[in-house]
PDB file of C-alpha atoms in Angstrom:
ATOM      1  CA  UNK E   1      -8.402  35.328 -13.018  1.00  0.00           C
ATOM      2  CA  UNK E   2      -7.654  38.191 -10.785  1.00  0.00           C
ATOM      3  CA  UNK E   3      -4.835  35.644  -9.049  1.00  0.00           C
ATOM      4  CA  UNK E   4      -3.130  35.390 -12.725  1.00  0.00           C
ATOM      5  CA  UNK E   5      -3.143  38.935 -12.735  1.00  0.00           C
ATOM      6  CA  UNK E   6      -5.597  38.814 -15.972  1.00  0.00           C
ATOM      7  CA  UNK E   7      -8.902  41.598 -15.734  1.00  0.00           C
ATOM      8  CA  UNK E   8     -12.146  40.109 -15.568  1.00  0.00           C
ATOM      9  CA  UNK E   9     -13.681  42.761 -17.389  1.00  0.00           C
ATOM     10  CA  UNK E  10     -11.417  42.358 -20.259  1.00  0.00           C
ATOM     11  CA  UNK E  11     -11.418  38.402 -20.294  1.00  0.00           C
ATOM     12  CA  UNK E  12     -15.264  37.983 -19.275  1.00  0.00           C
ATOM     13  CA  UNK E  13     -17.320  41.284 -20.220  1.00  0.00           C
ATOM     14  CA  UNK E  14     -16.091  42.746 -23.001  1.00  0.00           C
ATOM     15  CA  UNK E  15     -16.392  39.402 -25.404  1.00  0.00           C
ATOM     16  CA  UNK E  16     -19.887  38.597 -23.975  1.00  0.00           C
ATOM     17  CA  UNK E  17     -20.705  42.555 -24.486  1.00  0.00           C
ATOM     18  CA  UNK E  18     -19.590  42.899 -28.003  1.00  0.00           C
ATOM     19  CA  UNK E  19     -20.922  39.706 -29.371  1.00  0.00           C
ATOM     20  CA  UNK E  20     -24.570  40.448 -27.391  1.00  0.00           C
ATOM     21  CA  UNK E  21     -24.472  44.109 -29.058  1.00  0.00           C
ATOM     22  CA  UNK E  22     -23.984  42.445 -32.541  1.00  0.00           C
ATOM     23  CA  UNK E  23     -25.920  39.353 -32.479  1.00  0.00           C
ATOM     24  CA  UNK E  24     -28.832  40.940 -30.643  1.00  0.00           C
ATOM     25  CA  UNK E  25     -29.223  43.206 -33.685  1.00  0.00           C
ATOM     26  CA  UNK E  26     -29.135  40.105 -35.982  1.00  0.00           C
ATOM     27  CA  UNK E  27     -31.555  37.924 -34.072  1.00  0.00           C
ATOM     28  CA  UNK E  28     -33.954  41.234 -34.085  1.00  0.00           C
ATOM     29  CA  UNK E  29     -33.262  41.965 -37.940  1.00  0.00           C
ATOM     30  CA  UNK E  30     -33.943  38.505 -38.389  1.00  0.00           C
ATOM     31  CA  UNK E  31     -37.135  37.583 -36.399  1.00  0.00           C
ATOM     32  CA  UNK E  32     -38.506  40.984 -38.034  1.00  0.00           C
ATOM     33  CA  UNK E  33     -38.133  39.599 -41.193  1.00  0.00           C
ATOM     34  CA  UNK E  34     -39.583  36.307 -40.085  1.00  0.00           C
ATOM     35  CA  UNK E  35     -42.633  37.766 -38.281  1.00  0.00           C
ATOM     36  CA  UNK E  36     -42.923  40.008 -41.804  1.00  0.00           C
ATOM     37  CA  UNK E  37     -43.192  36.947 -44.011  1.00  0.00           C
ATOM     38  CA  UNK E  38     -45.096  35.136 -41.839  1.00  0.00           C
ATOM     39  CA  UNK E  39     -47.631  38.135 -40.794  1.00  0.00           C
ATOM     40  CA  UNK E  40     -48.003  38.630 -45.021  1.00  0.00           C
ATOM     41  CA  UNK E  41     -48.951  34.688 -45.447  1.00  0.00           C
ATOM     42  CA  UNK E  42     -51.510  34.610 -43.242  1.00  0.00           C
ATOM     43  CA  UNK E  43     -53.022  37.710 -43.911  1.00  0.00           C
ATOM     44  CA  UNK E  44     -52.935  36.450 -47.814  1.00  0.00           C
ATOM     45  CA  UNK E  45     -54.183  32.913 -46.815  1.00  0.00           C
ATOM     46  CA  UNK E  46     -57.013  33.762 -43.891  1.00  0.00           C
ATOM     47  CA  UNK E  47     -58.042  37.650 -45.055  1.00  0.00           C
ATOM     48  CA  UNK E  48     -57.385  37.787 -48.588  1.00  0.00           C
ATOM     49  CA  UNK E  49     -55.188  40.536 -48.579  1.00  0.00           C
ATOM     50  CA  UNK E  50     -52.779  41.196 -51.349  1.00  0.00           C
ATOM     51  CA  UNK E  51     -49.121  41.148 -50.558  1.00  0.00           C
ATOM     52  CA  UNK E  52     -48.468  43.832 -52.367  1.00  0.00           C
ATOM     53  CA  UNK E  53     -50.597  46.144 -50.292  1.00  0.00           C
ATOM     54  CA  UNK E  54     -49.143  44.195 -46.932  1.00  0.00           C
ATOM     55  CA  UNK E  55     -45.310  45.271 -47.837  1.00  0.00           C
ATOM     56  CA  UNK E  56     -46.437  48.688 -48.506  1.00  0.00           C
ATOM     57  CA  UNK E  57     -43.943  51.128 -46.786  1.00  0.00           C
ATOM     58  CA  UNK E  58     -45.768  53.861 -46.910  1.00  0.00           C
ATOM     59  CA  UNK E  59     -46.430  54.602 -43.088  1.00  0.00           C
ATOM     60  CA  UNK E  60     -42.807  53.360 -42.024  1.00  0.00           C
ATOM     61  CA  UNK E  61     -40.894  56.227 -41.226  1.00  0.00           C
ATOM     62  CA  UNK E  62     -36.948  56.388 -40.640  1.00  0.00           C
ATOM     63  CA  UNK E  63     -37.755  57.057 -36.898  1.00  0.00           C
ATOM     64  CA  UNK E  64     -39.316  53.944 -36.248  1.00  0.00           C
ATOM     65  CA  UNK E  65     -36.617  51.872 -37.898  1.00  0.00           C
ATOM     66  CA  UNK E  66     -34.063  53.977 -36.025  1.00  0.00           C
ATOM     67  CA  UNK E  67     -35.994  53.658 -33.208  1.00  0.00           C
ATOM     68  CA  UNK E  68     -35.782  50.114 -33.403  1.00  0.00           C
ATOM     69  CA  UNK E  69     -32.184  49.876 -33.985  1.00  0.00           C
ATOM     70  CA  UNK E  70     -31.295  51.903 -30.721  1.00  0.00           C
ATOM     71  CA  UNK E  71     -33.725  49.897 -28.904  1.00  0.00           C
ATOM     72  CA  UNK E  72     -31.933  46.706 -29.644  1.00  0.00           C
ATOM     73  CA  UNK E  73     -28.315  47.784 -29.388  1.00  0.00           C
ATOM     74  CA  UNK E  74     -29.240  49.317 -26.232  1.00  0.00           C
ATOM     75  CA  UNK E  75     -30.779  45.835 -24.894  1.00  0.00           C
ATOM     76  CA  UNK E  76     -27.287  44.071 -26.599  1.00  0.00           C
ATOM     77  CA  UNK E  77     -25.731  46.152 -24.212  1.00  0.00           C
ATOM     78  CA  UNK E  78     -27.586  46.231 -21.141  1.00  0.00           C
ATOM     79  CA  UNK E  79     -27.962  42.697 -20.865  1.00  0.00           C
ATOM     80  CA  UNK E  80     -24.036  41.656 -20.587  1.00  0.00           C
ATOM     81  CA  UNK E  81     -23.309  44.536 -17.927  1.00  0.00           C
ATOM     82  CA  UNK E  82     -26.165  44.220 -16.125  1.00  0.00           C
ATOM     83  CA  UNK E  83     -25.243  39.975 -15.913  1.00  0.00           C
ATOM     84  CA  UNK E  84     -21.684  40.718 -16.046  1.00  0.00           C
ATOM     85  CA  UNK E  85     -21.983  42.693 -12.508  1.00  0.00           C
ATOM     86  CA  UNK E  86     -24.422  39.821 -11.239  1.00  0.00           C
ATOM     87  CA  UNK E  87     -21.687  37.545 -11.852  1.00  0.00           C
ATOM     88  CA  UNK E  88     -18.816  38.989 -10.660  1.00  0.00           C
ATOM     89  CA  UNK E  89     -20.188  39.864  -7.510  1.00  0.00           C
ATOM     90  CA  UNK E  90     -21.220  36.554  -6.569  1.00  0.00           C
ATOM     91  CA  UNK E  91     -20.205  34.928  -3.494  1.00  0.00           C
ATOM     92  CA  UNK E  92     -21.081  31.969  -1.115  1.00  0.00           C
ATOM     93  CA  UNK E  93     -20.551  29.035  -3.208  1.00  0.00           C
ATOM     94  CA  UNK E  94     -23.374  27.223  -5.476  1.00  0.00           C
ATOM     95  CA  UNK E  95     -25.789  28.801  -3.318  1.00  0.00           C
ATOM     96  CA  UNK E  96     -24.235  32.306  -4.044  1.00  0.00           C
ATOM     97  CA  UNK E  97     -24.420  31.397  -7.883  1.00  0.00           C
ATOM     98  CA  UNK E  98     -27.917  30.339  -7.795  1.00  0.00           C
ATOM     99  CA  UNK E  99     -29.114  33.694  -6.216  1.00  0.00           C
ATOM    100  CA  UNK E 100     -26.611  35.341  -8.774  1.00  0.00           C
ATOM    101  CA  UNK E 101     -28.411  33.755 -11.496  1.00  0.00           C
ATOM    102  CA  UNK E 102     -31.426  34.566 -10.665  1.00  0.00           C
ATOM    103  CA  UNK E 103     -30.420  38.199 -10.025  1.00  0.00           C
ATOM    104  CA  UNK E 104     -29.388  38.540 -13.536  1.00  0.00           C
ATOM    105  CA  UNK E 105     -32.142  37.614 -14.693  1.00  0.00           C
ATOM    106  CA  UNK E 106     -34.136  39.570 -12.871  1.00  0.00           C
ATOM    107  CA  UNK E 107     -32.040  42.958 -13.271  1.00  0.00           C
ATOM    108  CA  UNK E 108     -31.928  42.357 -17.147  1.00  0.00           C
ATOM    109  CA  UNK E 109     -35.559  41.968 -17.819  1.00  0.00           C
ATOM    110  CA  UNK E 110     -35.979  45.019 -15.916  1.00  0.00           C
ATOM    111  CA  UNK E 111     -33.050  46.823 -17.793  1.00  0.00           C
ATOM    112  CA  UNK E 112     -34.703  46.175 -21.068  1.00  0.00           C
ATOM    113  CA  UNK E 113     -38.488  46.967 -19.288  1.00  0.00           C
ATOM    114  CA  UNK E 114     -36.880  50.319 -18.779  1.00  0.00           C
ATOM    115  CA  UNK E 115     -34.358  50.833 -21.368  1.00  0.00           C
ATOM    116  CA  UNK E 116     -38.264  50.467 -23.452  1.00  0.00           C
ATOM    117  CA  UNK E 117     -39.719  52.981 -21.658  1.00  0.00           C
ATOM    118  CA  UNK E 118     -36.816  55.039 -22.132  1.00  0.00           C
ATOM    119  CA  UNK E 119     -36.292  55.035 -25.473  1.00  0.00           C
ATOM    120  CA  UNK E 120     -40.169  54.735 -26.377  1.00  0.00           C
ATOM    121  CA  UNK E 121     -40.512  58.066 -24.628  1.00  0.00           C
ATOM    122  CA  UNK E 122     -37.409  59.840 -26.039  1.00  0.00           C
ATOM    123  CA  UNK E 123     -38.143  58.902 -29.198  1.00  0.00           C
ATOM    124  CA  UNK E 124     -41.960  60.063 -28.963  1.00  0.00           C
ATOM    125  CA  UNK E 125     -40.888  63.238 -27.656  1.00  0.00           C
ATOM    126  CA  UNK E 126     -38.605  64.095 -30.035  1.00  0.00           C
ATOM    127  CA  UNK E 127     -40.223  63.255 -33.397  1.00  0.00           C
ATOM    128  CA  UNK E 128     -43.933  63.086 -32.334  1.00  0.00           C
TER     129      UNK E 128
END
């Protein structure tokens, strides 16, 4: 890329970045949803408890959802940078990409281990 004088940030990060940011929130929307139904079902089918009192909203506060919805954009983000740099800094052949691979692996999980913490903690602090 670099020898066609094209920017590997603009041709290989920002794509990967924007569509991580947007289909990380989906995927988390969506498996929220899923663990929601699912969570409701079986508390219906193995503890008799009525859906109705389940889906009650009454201790979900604004703050949590936003809370969630930072969390997850952040982690959208994190992961494509934090990969993106793995990648691009690779050398040494297959060997190089292996231990690239790996690297971004590694560096991600801990990203989103912190980017947790992070937020967990902010958010704690500031609304109790």
């Amino acid at each position: 890329l670099r020898m066609s004088a094209a920017d590997p940030i603009d041709y290989l990060i920002k794509p990967r970045f924007i569509a991580s940011v947007i289909m990380t929130t989906v995927l988390i929307i969506w498996s929220a949803a899923v663990a929601f139904g699912t969570g409701m079902i079986t508390a219906y089918a193995m503890f008799d408890v009525n859906p109705q009192t389940f889906s009650s909203l009454a201790l979900v506060d604004r703050v949590d959802l936003g809370t969630g919805l930072t969390k997850c954009i952040a982690y959208g983000a994190a992961i494509p940078i934090v990969s993106g740099h793995a990648g691009l800094s690779t050398h040494g052949g297959s060997q190089g990409v292996g231990a690239a691979t790996t690297r971004a692996v590694v560096n991600s999980s801990l990203a989103v281990i912190m980017l947790n913490l992070l937020i967990s903690g902010a958010s704690f602090m500031m609304f109790g």
